[in-house]
Amino acid sequence: MQFRPWLWAFSILFAWCSLPTVGRAEVPVIPSETPEQRDARMQWWREARFGMFIHWGVYSVAGGTWKGQPVSGIGEWIMNSANIPVEDYASLAAQFNPVRYDPAEWVRIAKDAGMRYIVITSKHHDGFCLFDSKVTDWDVVDASPWGKDLLKPLADECRKQGLHFCTYYSIMDWHHPAQYRGSDQAYNPTRIHPERKREYMEYMKTQLRELLESCDPEVLWFDGEWPDWYTEADGREVYVYLRELKPSLIINNRVGKGRKGMEGLNRSDQEYVGDFGTPEQQIPATGLPGVDWESCMTMNNTWGYKSDDHNWKSAETLIRNVIDTASKGGNYLLNVGPTGEGTIPDASVERLAAIGRWMRVNGESIYGTQASPLPATPWGRCTAKRLPDGTLRLYLHVFQWPENGRLTVEGLSGRPKAAALLADGSAVAVQAEGERILLDLPGKAPDPVASVIRLDVNPNP
């Protein structure tokens, strides 16, 4: 991962239309699908709303230190941050032996937190693969004492426990000889030997096919697309290749170059590479109406394990982030960085358990919901569902419980049908007053972090 300003980082719309007209005919055609077919392909992902990101690799052995000295920056970037030569960095693979790796436990932790899918790094920027790739020895099977594929057992366990399995893949590769360091002091952003670019593109496509064949991910989550040598046309080539291999596959926007803003974009007459946007380390203030998106975020300051990073977000912050993201129509992808031995840090497990306790009571207010239809929610956040009979069901997530016991919901012209607390199902008195709905609440909030009221409103005439 790399922190980038959000208008660039989640650069939603992935278009190739800025390419010169000459040569477009040679660019592969994106498989056609109707809006209904796209909705069916995206359905599980849209309903899931909450997933686990896992950044794991040989950098986890270093844990943020090199030759006994702490290295600044995020843990998985240590090869770049410490400017470690390729041959020296290889020593970490020789120490990568995750004897405490328990895929069933990892999936249990995610499931108990209320997460519906897992996205794990199959290959990060250092090029090291957590699966058995036949086109390189720089993988866990050939270069580490572990000697076995790490992804397939996790994929199998996800399916056994009912979670969706997905993989991350970096386009930038600090190890592959086709790419070379951007400067004497850093790998990022890499450059490429022009005569070897096609070689690398085929290498990448082969590895992606290997992933599909070995562990069958439902999402391919790309990153590392920012070096100048990688183009919109390259992203389109990869996207088309993968969708032809697996038509149901969902692919994020970083498979292409994306855009720095949303100006001038018109979905009716432009084609885009990628299925969802990826804001990083923040939640867009107003969401991204009409666009599928997912906000990825760390629990502390780093993605990969770093032993001295103790700047953990509170469970309250993380729970409210889940709510905030859903209230704006997005998914929340929350990261853990396991150690080199294969354990998820206790601080992460504790916070995930706290989220899980909240989700077990209030999960229906997150899963399968849509963005809030309310113009403002000064008391917290709102998510919504449309029931088969047309009823608008609102979930009012109250962060600040009113001292006078009266909650006012502004901007609704429909008539309220009923309201109840999710915590215990008890009814809440509700009445309409013009375009306001007034609810009389108990004196004490059921949950100090976020109490949820389910409010059903008759459809407008």
PDB file of N, CA, C and O in Angstrom, residues 348-414:
ATOM      1  N   SER A 348      -4.891  -6.176  17.457  1.00  0.00           N
ATOM      2  CA  SER A 348      -5.847  -6.286  16.348  1.00  0.00           C
ATOM      3  C   SER A 348      -6.985  -7.226  16.708  1.00  0.00           C
ATOM      4  O   SER A 348      -8.163  -6.934  16.453  1.00  0.00           O
ATOM      5  N   VAL A 349      -6.644  -8.367  17.299  1.00  0.00           N
ATOM      6  CA  VAL A 349      -7.660  -9.361  17.660  1.00  0.00           C
ATOM      7  C   VAL A 349      -8.651  -8.772  18.658  1.00  0.00           C
ATOM      8  O   VAL A 349      -9.873  -8.981  18.547  1.00  0.00           O
ATOM      9  N   GLU A 350      -8.155  -8.019  19.627  1.00  0.00           N
ATOM     10  CA  GLU A 350      -9.038  -7.414  20.633  1.00  0.00           C
ATOM     11  C   GLU A 350     -10.021  -6.445  20.002  1.00  0.00           C
ATOM     12  O   GLU A 350     -11.212  -6.430  20.338  1.00  0.00           O
ATOM     13  N   ARG A 351      -9.543  -5.634  19.086  1.00  0.00           N
ATOM     14  CA  ARG A 351     -10.422  -4.650  18.429  1.00  0.00           C
ATOM     15  C   ARG A 351     -11.426  -5.333  17.516  1.00  0.00           C
ATOM     16  O   ARG A 351     -12.586  -4.923  17.444  1.00  0.00           O
ATOM     17  N   LEU A 352     -10.991  -6.363  16.821  1.00  0.00           N
ATOM     18  CA  LEU A 352     -11.917  -7.103  15.967  1.00  0.00           C
ATOM     19  C   LEU A 352     -13.007  -7.781  16.799  1.00  0.00           C
ATOM     20  O   LEU A 352     -14.169  -7.825  16.391  1.00  0.00           O
ATOM     21  N   ALA A 353     -12.632  -8.278  17.957  1.00  0.00           N
ATOM     22  CA  ALA A 353     -13.628  -8.910  18.833  1.00  0.00           C
ATOM     23  C   ALA A 353     -14.667  -7.892  19.293  1.00  0.00           C
ATOM     24  O   ALA A 353     -15.870  -8.198  19.374  1.00  0.00           O
ATOM     25  N   ALA A 354     -14.218  -6.670  19.587  1.00  0.00           N
ATOM     26  CA  ALA A 354     -15.156  -5.621  20.012  1.00  0.00           C
ATOM     27  C   ALA A 354     -16.104  -5.243  18.874  1.00  0.00           C
ATOM     28  O   ALA A 354     -17.312  -5.047  19.097  1.00  0.00           O
ATOM     29  N   ILE A 355     -15.567  -5.148  17.655  1.00  0.00           N
ATOM     30  CA  ILE A 355     -16.433  -4.880  16.509  1.00  0.00           C
ATOM     31  C   ILE A 355     -17.456  -6.002  16.357  1.00  0.00           C
ATOM     32  O   ILE A 355     -18.638  -5.761  16.095  1.00  0.00           O
ATOM     33  N   GLY A 356     -16.993  -7.236  16.529  1.00  0.00           N
ATOM     34  CA  GLY A 356     -17.873  -8.384  16.399  1.00  0.00           C
ATOM     35  C   GLY A 356     -19.022  -8.364  17.387  1.00  0.00           C
ATOM     36  O   GLY A 356     -20.155  -8.730  17.048  1.00  0.00           O
ATOM     37  N   ARG A 357     -18.743  -7.953  18.615  1.00  0.00           N
ATOM     38  CA  ARG A 357     -19.810  -7.884  19.614  1.00  0.00           C
ATOM     39  C   ARG A 357     -20.887  -6.893  19.176  1.00  0.00           C
ATOM     40  O   ARG A 357     -22.087  -7.143  19.334  1.00  0.00           O
ATOM     41  N   TRP A 358     -20.457  -5.770  18.611  1.00  0.00           N
ATOM     42  CA  TRP A 358     -21.425  -4.774  18.128  1.00  0.00           C
ATOM     43  C   TRP A 358     -22.184  -5.307  16.915  1.00  0.00           C
ATOM     44  O   TRP A 358     -23.403  -5.150  16.807  1.00  0.00           O
ATOM     45  N   MET A 359     -21.469  -5.980  16.010  1.00  0.00           N
ATOM     46  CA  MET A 359     -22.101  -6.471  14.781  1.00  0.00           C
ATOM     47  C   MET A 359     -23.120  -7.573  15.061  1.00  0.00           C
ATOM     48  O   MET A 359     -24.119  -7.698  14.351  1.00  0.00           O
ATOM     49  N   ARG A 360     -22.887  -8.386  16.074  1.00  0.00           N
ATOM     50  CA  ARG A 360     -23.839  -9.464  16.375  1.00  0.00           C
ATOM     51  C   ARG A 360     -25.201  -8.898  16.774  1.00  0.00           C
ATOM     52  O   ARG A 360     -26.235  -9.518  16.530  1.00  0.00           O
ATOM     53  N   VAL A 361     -25.212  -7.734  17.373  1.00  0.00           N
ATOM     54  CA  VAL A 361     -26.461  -7.089  17.754  1.00  0.00           C
ATOM     55  C   VAL A 361     -27.031  -6.259  16.609  1.00  0.00           C
ATOM     56  O   VAL A 361     -28.240  -6.239  16.373  1.00  0.00           O
ATOM     57  N   ASN A 362     -26.143  -5.596  15.861  1.00  0.00           N
ATOM     58  CA  ASN A 362     -26.575  -4.561  14.934  1.00  0.00           C
ATOM     59  C   ASN A 362     -26.240  -4.827  13.466  1.00  0.00           C
ATOM     60  O   ASN A 362     -26.397  -3.948  12.619  1.00  0.00           O
ATOM     61  N   GLY A 363     -25.806  -6.045  13.149  1.00  0.00           N
ATOM     62  CA  GLY A 363     -25.339  -6.340  11.800  1.00  0.00           C
ATOM     63  C   GLY A 363     -26.360  -6.072  10.712  1.00  0.00           C
ATOM     64  O   GLY A 363     -26.003  -5.684   9.590  1.00  0.00           O
ATOM     65  N   GLU A 364     -27.659  -6.248  11.015  1.00  0.00           N
ATOM     66  CA  GLU A 364     -28.662  -6.026   9.962  1.00  0.00           C
ATOM     67  C   GLU A 364     -28.677  -4.569   9.506  1.00  0.00           C
ATOM     68  O   GLU A 364     -29.169  -4.259   8.414  1.00  0.00           O
ATOM     69  N   SER A 365     -28.121  -3.665  10.311  1.00  0.00           N
ATOM     70  CA  SER A 365     -28.067  -2.250   9.931  1.00  0.00           C
ATOM     71  C   SER A 365     -26.879  -1.943   9.030  1.00  0.00           C
ATOM     72  O   SER A 365     -26.722  -0.801   8.577  1.00  0.00           O
ATOM     73  N   ILE A 366     -26.045  -2.946   8.747  1.00  0.00           N
ATOM     74  CA  ILE A 366     -24.857  -2.781   7.898  1.00  0.00           C
ATOM     75  C   ILE A 366     -24.976  -3.627   6.632  1.00  0.00           C
ATOM     76  O   ILE A 366     -24.847  -3.116   5.514  1.00  0.00           O
ATOM     77  N   TYR A 367     -25.213  -4.911   6.779  1.00  0.00           N
ATOM     78  CA  TYR A 367     -25.226  -5.818   5.623  1.00  0.00           C
ATOM     79  C   TYR A 367     -26.386  -5.492   4.680  1.00  0.00           C
ATOM     80  O   TYR A 367     -27.531  -5.319   5.107  1.00  0.00           O
ATOM     81  N   GLY A 368     -26.071  -5.419   3.410  1.00  0.00           N
ATOM     82  CA  GLY A 368     -27.109  -5.237   2.409  1.00  0.00           C
ATOM     83  C   GLY A 368     -27.792  -3.888   2.432  1.00  0.00           C
ATOM     84  O   GLY A 368     -28.852  -3.720   1.827  1.00  0.00           O
ATOM     85  N   THR A 369     -27.201  -2.920   3.113  1.00  0.00           N
ATOM     86  CA  THR A 369     -27.821  -1.600   3.194  1.00  0.00           C
ATOM     87  C   THR A 369     -27.315  -0.683   2.089  1.00  0.00           C
ATOM     88  O   THR A 369     -26.335  -0.976   1.398  1.00  0.00           O
ATOM     89  N   GLN A 370     -28.007   0.440   1.961  1.00  0.00           N
ATOM     90  CA  GLN A 370     -27.626   1.477   1.017  1.00  0.00           C
ATOM     91  C   GLN A 370     -27.322   2.759   1.761  1.00  0.00           C
ATOM     92  O   GLN A 370     -27.547   2.864   2.967  1.00  0.00           O
ATOM     93  N   ALA A 371     -26.820   3.745   1.022  1.00  0.00           N
ATOM     94  CA  ALA A 371     -26.456   5.021   1.627  1.00  0.00           C
ATOM     95  C   ALA A 371     -27.679   5.719   2.212  1.00  0.00           C
ATOM     96  O   ALA A 371     -28.820   5.511   1.790  1.00  0.00           O
ATOM     97  N   SER A 372     -27.431   6.559   3.173  1.00  0.00           N
ATOM     98  CA  SER A 372     -28.496   7.303   3.830  1.00  0.00           C
ATOM     99  C   SER A 372     -29.222   8.224   2.851  1.00  0.00           C
ATOM    100  O   SER A 372     -28.588   8.925   2.064  1.00  0.00           O
ATOM    101  N   PRO A 373     -30.566   8.265   2.908  1.00  0.00           N
ATOM    102  CA  PRO A 373     -31.313   9.216   2.092  1.00  0.00           C
ATOM    103  C   PRO A 373     -31.535  10.556   2.795  1.00  0.00           C
ATOM    104  O   PRO A 373     -32.140  11.457   2.223  1.00  0.00           O
ATOM    105  N   LEU A 374     -31.050  10.667   4.032  1.00  0.00           N
ATOM    106  CA  LEU A 374     -31.309  11.869   4.824  1.00  0.00           C
ATOM    107  C   LEU A 374     -30.316  12.968   4.474  1.00  0.00           C
ATOM    108  O   LEU A 374     -29.125  12.706   4.247  1.00  0.00           O
ATOM    109  N   PRO A 375     -30.761  14.230   4.446  1.00  0.00           N
ATOM    110  CA  PRO A 375     -29.849  15.327   4.118  1.00  0.00           C
ATOM    111  C   PRO A 375     -28.812  15.594   5.194  1.00  0.00           C
ATOM    112  O   PRO A 375     -27.712  16.083   4.897  1.00  0.00           O
ATOM    113  N   ALA A 376     -29.129  15.271   6.450  1.00  0.00           N
ATOM    114  CA  ALA A 376     -28.186  15.506   7.548  1.00  0.00           C
ATOM    115  C   ALA A 376     -28.545  14.597   8.714  1.00  0.00           C
ATOM    116  O   ALA A 376     -29.717  14.305   8.946  1.00  0.00           O
ATOM    117  N   THR A 377     -27.520  14.165   9.433  1.00  0.00           N
ATOM    118  CA  THR A 377     -27.730  13.308  10.610  1.00  0.00           C
ATOM    119  C   THR A 377     -26.815  13.792  11.733  1.00  0.00           C
ATOM    120  O   THR A 377     -25.811  13.144  12.047  1.00  0.00           O
ATOM    121  N   PRO A 378     -27.117  14.911  12.346  1.00  0.00           N
ATOM    122  CA  PRO A 378     -26.232  15.477  13.370  1.00  0.00           C
ATOM    123  C   PRO A 378     -26.054  14.591  14.595  1.00  0.00           C
ATOM    124  O   PRO A 378     -25.087  14.747  15.341  1.00  0.00           O
ATOM    125  N   TRP A 379     -26.947  13.636  14.777  1.00  0.00           N
ATOM    126  CA  TRP A 379     -26.897  12.747  15.929  1.00  0.00           C
ATOM    127  C   TRP A 379     -26.082  11.477  15.667  1.00  0.00           C
ATOM    128  O   TRP A 379     -25.850  10.680  16.572  1.00  0.00           O
ATOM    129  N   GLY A 380     -25.662  11.247  14.398  1.00  0.00           N
ATOM    130  CA  GLY A 380     -24.898  10.034  14.083  1.00  0.00           C
ATOM    131  C   GLY A 380     -24.894   9.748  12.603  1.00  0.00           C
ATOM    132  O   GLY A 380     -24.520  10.590  11.794  1.00  0.00           O
ATOM    133  N   ARG A 381     -25.330   8.530  12.209  1.00  0.00           N
ATOM    134  CA  ARG A 381     -25.354   8.113  10.808  1.00  0.00           C
ATOM    135  C   ARG A 381     -26.640   7.335  10.539  1.00  0.00           C
ATOM    136  O   ARG A 381     -27.325   6.896  11.474  1.00  0.00           O
ATOM    137  N   CYS A 382     -26.909   7.122   9.253  1.00  0.00           N
ATOM    138  CA  CYS A 382     -28.109   6.386   8.854  1.00  0.00           C
ATOM    139  C   CYS A 382     -27.783   5.477   7.684  1.00  0.00           C
ATOM    140  O   CYS A 382     -27.056   5.877   6.761  1.00  0.00           O
ATOM    141  N   THR A 383     -28.298   4.266   7.707  1.00  0.00           N
ATOM    142  CA  THR A 383     -28.267   3.373   6.548  1.00  0.00           C
ATOM    143  C   THR A 383     -29.703   3.033   6.192  1.00  0.00           C
ATOM    144  O   THR A 383     -30.621   3.288   6.975  1.00  0.00           O
ATOM    145  N   ALA A 384     -29.915   2.443   5.007  1.00  0.00           N
ATOM    146  CA  ALA A 384     -31.284   2.241   4.551  1.00  0.00           C
ATOM    147  C   ALA A 384     -31.425   0.964   3.743  1.00  0.00           C
ATOM    148  O   ALA A 384     -30.470   0.476   3.131  1.00  0.00           O
ATOM    149  N   LYS A 385     -32.643   0.429   3.716  1.00  0.00           N
ATOM    150  CA  LYS A 385     -33.039  -0.680   2.853  1.00  0.00           C
ATOM    151  C   LYS A 385     -34.442  -0.388   2.321  1.00  0.00           C
ATOM    152  O   LYS A 385     -35.251   0.274   2.984  1.00  0.00           O
ATOM    153  N   ARG A 386     -34.728  -0.900   1.144  1.00  0.00           N
ATOM    154  CA  ARG A 386     -36.077  -0.818   0.604  1.00  0.00           C
ATOM    155  C   ARG A 386     -36.678  -2.217   0.678  1.00  0.00           C
ATOM    156  O   ARG A 386     -36.164  -3.155   0.077  1.00  0.00           O
ATOM    157  N   LEU A 387     -37.756  -2.367   1.426  1.00  0.00           N
ATOM    158  CA  LEU A 387     -38.381  -3.664   1.609  1.00  0.00           C
ATOM    159  C   LEU A 387     -39.241  -4.021   0.396  1.00  0.00           C
ATOM    160  O   LEU A 387     -39.624  -3.141  -0.382  1.00  0.00           O
ATOM    161  N   PRO A 388     -39.565  -5.294   0.218  1.00  0.00           N
ATOM    162  CA  PRO A 388     -40.343  -5.714  -0.962  1.00  0.00           C
ATOM    163  C   PRO A 388     -41.654  -4.980  -1.144  1.00  0.00           C
ATOM    164  O   PRO A 388     -42.107  -4.769  -2.274  1.00  0.00           O
ATOM    165  N   ASP A 389     -42.301  -4.571  -0.040  1.00  0.00           N
ATOM    166  CA  ASP A 389     -43.582  -3.876  -0.162  1.00  0.00           C
ATOM    167  C   ASP A 389     -43.417  -2.379  -0.395  1.00  0.00           C
ATOM    168  O   ASP A 389     -44.408  -1.634  -0.415  1.00  0.00           O
ATOM    169  N   GLY A 390     -42.177  -1.924  -0.567  1.00  0.00           N
ATOM    170  CA  GLY A 390     -41.926  -0.507  -0.817  1.00  0.00           C
ATOM    171  C   GLY A 390     -41.581   0.287   0.420  1.00  0.00           C
ATOM    172  O   GLY A 390     -41.175   1.462   0.328  1.00  0.00           O
ATOM    173  N   THR A 391     -41.749  -0.313   1.596  1.00  0.00           N
ATOM    174  CA  THR A 391     -41.411   0.386   2.833  1.00  0.00           C
ATOM    175  C   THR A 391     -39.943   0.779   2.842  1.00  0.00           C
ATOM    176  O   THR A 391     -39.070  -0.018   2.482  1.00  0.00           O
ATOM    177  N   LEU A 392     -39.676   2.008   3.253  1.00  0.00           N
ATOM    178  CA  LEU A 392     -38.292   2.459   3.442  1.00  0.00           C
ATOM    179  C   LEU A 392     -37.897   2.153   4.880  1.00  0.00           C
ATOM    180  O   LEU A 392     -38.510   2.679   5.821  1.00  0.00           O
ATOM    181  N   ARG A 393     -36.918   1.285   5.048  1.00  0.00           N
ATOM    182  CA  ARG A 393     -36.430   0.953   6.389  1.00  0.00           C
ATOM    183  C   ARG A 393     -35.134   1.717   6.644  1.00  0.00           C
ATOM    184  O   ARG A 393     -34.142   1.533   5.922  1.00  0.00           O
ATOM    185  N   LEU A 394     -35.154   2.549   7.643  1.00  0.00           N
ATOM    186  CA  LEU A 394     -33.976   3.316   8.035  1.00  0.00           C
ATOM    187  C   LEU A 394     -33.383   2.731   9.308  1.00  0.00           C
ATOM    188  O   LEU A 394     -34.117   2.307  10.212  1.00  0.00           O
ATOM    189  N   TYR A 395     -32.068   2.721   9.354  1.00  0.00           N
ATOM    190  CA  TYR A 395     -31.361   2.343  10.578  1.00  0.00           C
ATOM    191  C   TYR A 395     -30.649   3.587  11.086  1.00  0.00           C
ATOM    192  O   TYR A 395     -29.706   4.085  10.462  1.00  0.00           O
ATOM    193  N   LEU A 396     -31.117   4.095  12.194  1.00  0.00           N
ATOM    194  CA  LEU A 396     -30.568   5.317  12.769  1.00  0.00           C
ATOM    195  C   LEU A 396     -29.484   4.939  13.765  1.00  0.00           C
ATOM    196  O   LEU A 396     -29.771   4.355  14.822  1.00  0.00           O
ATOM    197  N   HIS A 397     -28.225   5.216  13.426  1.00  0.00           N
ATOM    198  CA  HIS A 397     -27.100   4.916  14.301  1.00  0.00           C
ATOM    199  C   HIS A 397     -26.827   6.157  15.142  1.00  0.00           C
ATOM    200  O   HIS A 397     -26.261   7.146  14.648  1.00  0.00           O
ATOM    201  N   VAL A 398     -27.225   6.106  16.385  1.00  0.00           N
ATOM    202  CA  VAL A 398     -27.146   7.289  17.242  1.00  0.00           C
ATOM    203  C   VAL A 398     -25.838   7.273  18.019  1.00  0.00           C
ATOM    204  O   VAL A 398     -25.613   6.406  18.866  1.00  0.00           O
ATOM    205  N   PHE A 399     -24.981   8.239  17.713  1.00  0.00           N
ATOM    206  CA  PHE A 399     -23.711   8.375  18.427  1.00  0.00           C
ATOM    207  C   PHE A 399     -23.897   9.248  19.671  1.00  0.00           C
ATOM    208  O   PHE A 399     -23.309   8.991  20.719  1.00  0.00           O
ATOM    209  N   GLN A 400     -24.668  10.315  19.530  1.00  0.00           N
ATOM    210  CA  GLN A 400     -24.935  11.224  20.648  1.00  0.00           C
ATOM    211  C   GLN A 400     -26.387  11.040  21.092  1.00  0.00           C
ATOM    212  O   GLN A 400     -27.312  11.553  20.467  1.00  0.00           O
ATOM    213  N   TRP A 401     -26.580  10.300  22.156  1.00  0.00           N
ATOM    214  CA  TRP A 401     -27.924  10.027  22.669  1.00  0.00           C
ATOM    215  C   TRP A 401     -28.517  11.319  23.239  1.00  0.00           C
ATOM    216  O   TRP A 401     -27.882  11.984  24.057  1.00  0.00           O
ATOM    217  N   PRO A 402     -29.702  11.717  22.794  1.00  0.00           N
ATOM    218  CA  PRO A 402     -30.254  13.007  23.238  1.00  0.00           C
ATOM    219  C   PRO A 402     -30.578  13.011  24.729  1.00  0.00           C
ATOM    220  O   PRO A 402     -31.205  12.076  25.247  1.00  0.00           O
ATOM    221  N   GLU A 403     -30.162  14.062  25.386  1.00  0.00           N
ATOM    222  CA  GLU A 403     -30.381  14.149  26.827  1.00  0.00           C
ATOM    223  C   GLU A 403     -31.856  14.244  27.171  1.00  0.00           C
ATOM    224  O   GLU A 403     -32.303  13.747  28.204  1.00  0.00           O
ATOM    225  N   ASN A 404     -32.631  14.884  26.296  1.00  0.00           N
ATOM    226  CA  ASN A 404     -34.064  15.036  26.572  1.00  0.00           C
ATOM    227  C   ASN A 404     -34.899  13.855  26.083  1.00  0.00           C
ATOM    228  O   ASN A 404     -36.122  13.856  26.185  1.00  0.00           O
ATOM    229  N   GLY A 405     -34.231  12.848  25.513  1.00  0.00           N
ATOM    230  CA  GLY A 405     -34.933  11.659  25.052  1.00  0.00           C
ATOM    231  C   GLY A 405     -35.675  11.825  23.742  1.00  0.00           C
ATOM    232  O   GLY A 405     -36.383  10.906  23.313  1.00  0.00           O
ATOM    233  N   ARG A 406     -35.546  12.951  23.068  1.00  0.00           N
ATOM    234  CA  ARG A 406     -36.269  13.202  21.818  1.00  0.00           C
ATOM    235  C   ARG A 406     -35.270  13.260  20.660  1.00  0.00           C
ATOM    236  O   ARG A 406     -34.357  14.083  20.649  1.00  0.00           O
ATOM    237  N   LEU A 407     -35.441  12.357  19.689  1.00  0.00           N
ATOM    238  CA  LEU A 407     -34.596  12.337  18.498  1.00  0.00           C
ATOM    239  C   LEU A 407     -35.407  12.839  17.318  1.00  0.00           C
ATOM    240  O   LEU A 407     -36.516  12.350  17.058  1.00  0.00           O
ATOM    241  N   THR A 408     -34.844  13.811  16.590  1.00  0.00           N
ATOM    242  CA  THR A 408     -35.534  14.385  15.443  1.00  0.00           C
ATOM    243  C   THR A 408     -34.844  13.966  14.159  1.00  0.00           C
ATOM    244  O   THR A 408     -33.629  14.142  14.013  1.00  0.00           O
ATOM    245  N   VAL A 409     -35.625  13.408  13.242  1.00  0.00           N
ATOM    246  CA  VAL A 409     -35.121  13.009  11.934  1.00  0.00           C
ATOM    247  C   VAL A 409     -35.711  13.960  10.907  1.00  0.00           C
ATOM    248  O   VAL A 409     -36.936  14.010  10.717  1.00  0.00           O
ATOM    249  N   GLU A 410     -34.857  14.732  10.258  1.00  0.00           N
ATOM    250  CA  GLU A 410     -35.298  15.747   9.305  1.00  0.00           C
ATOM    251  C   GLU A 410     -35.240  15.226   7.873  1.00  0.00           C
ATOM    252  O   GLU A 410     -34.422  14.379   7.537  1.00  0.00           O
ATOM    253  N   GLY A 411     -36.143  15.781   7.034  1.00  0.00           N
ATOM    254  CA  GLY A 411     -36.035  15.571   5.593  1.00  0.00           C
ATOM    255  C   GLY A 411     -36.784  14.387   5.048  1.00  0.00           C
ATOM    256  O   GLY A 411     -36.515  13.944   3.932  1.00  0.00           O
ATOM    257  N   LEU A 412     -37.739  13.843   5.796  1.00  0.00           N
ATOM    258  CA  LEU A 412     -38.539  12.718   5.318  1.00  0.00           C
ATOM    259  C   LEU A 412     -39.991  13.144   5.210  1.00  0.00           C
ATOM    260  O   LEU A 412     -40.583  13.643   6.176  1.00  0.00           O
ATOM    261  N   SER A 413     -40.592  12.927   4.047  1.00  0.00           N
ATOM    262  CA  SER A 413     -41.988  13.286   3.871  1.00  0.00           C
ATOM    263  C   SER A 413     -42.924  12.092   4.047  1.00  0.00           C
ATOM    264  O   SER A 413     -44.132  12.262   4.137  1.00  0.00           O
ATOM    265  N   GLY A 414     -42.375  10.873   4.080  1.00  0.00           N
ATOM    266  CA  GLY A 414     -43.197   9.690   4.285  1.00  0.00           C
ATOM    267  C   GLY A 414     -43.700   9.602   5.716  1.00  0.00           C
ATOM    268  O   GLY A 414     -43.172  10.247   6.629  1.00  0.00           O
TER     269      GLY A 414
END
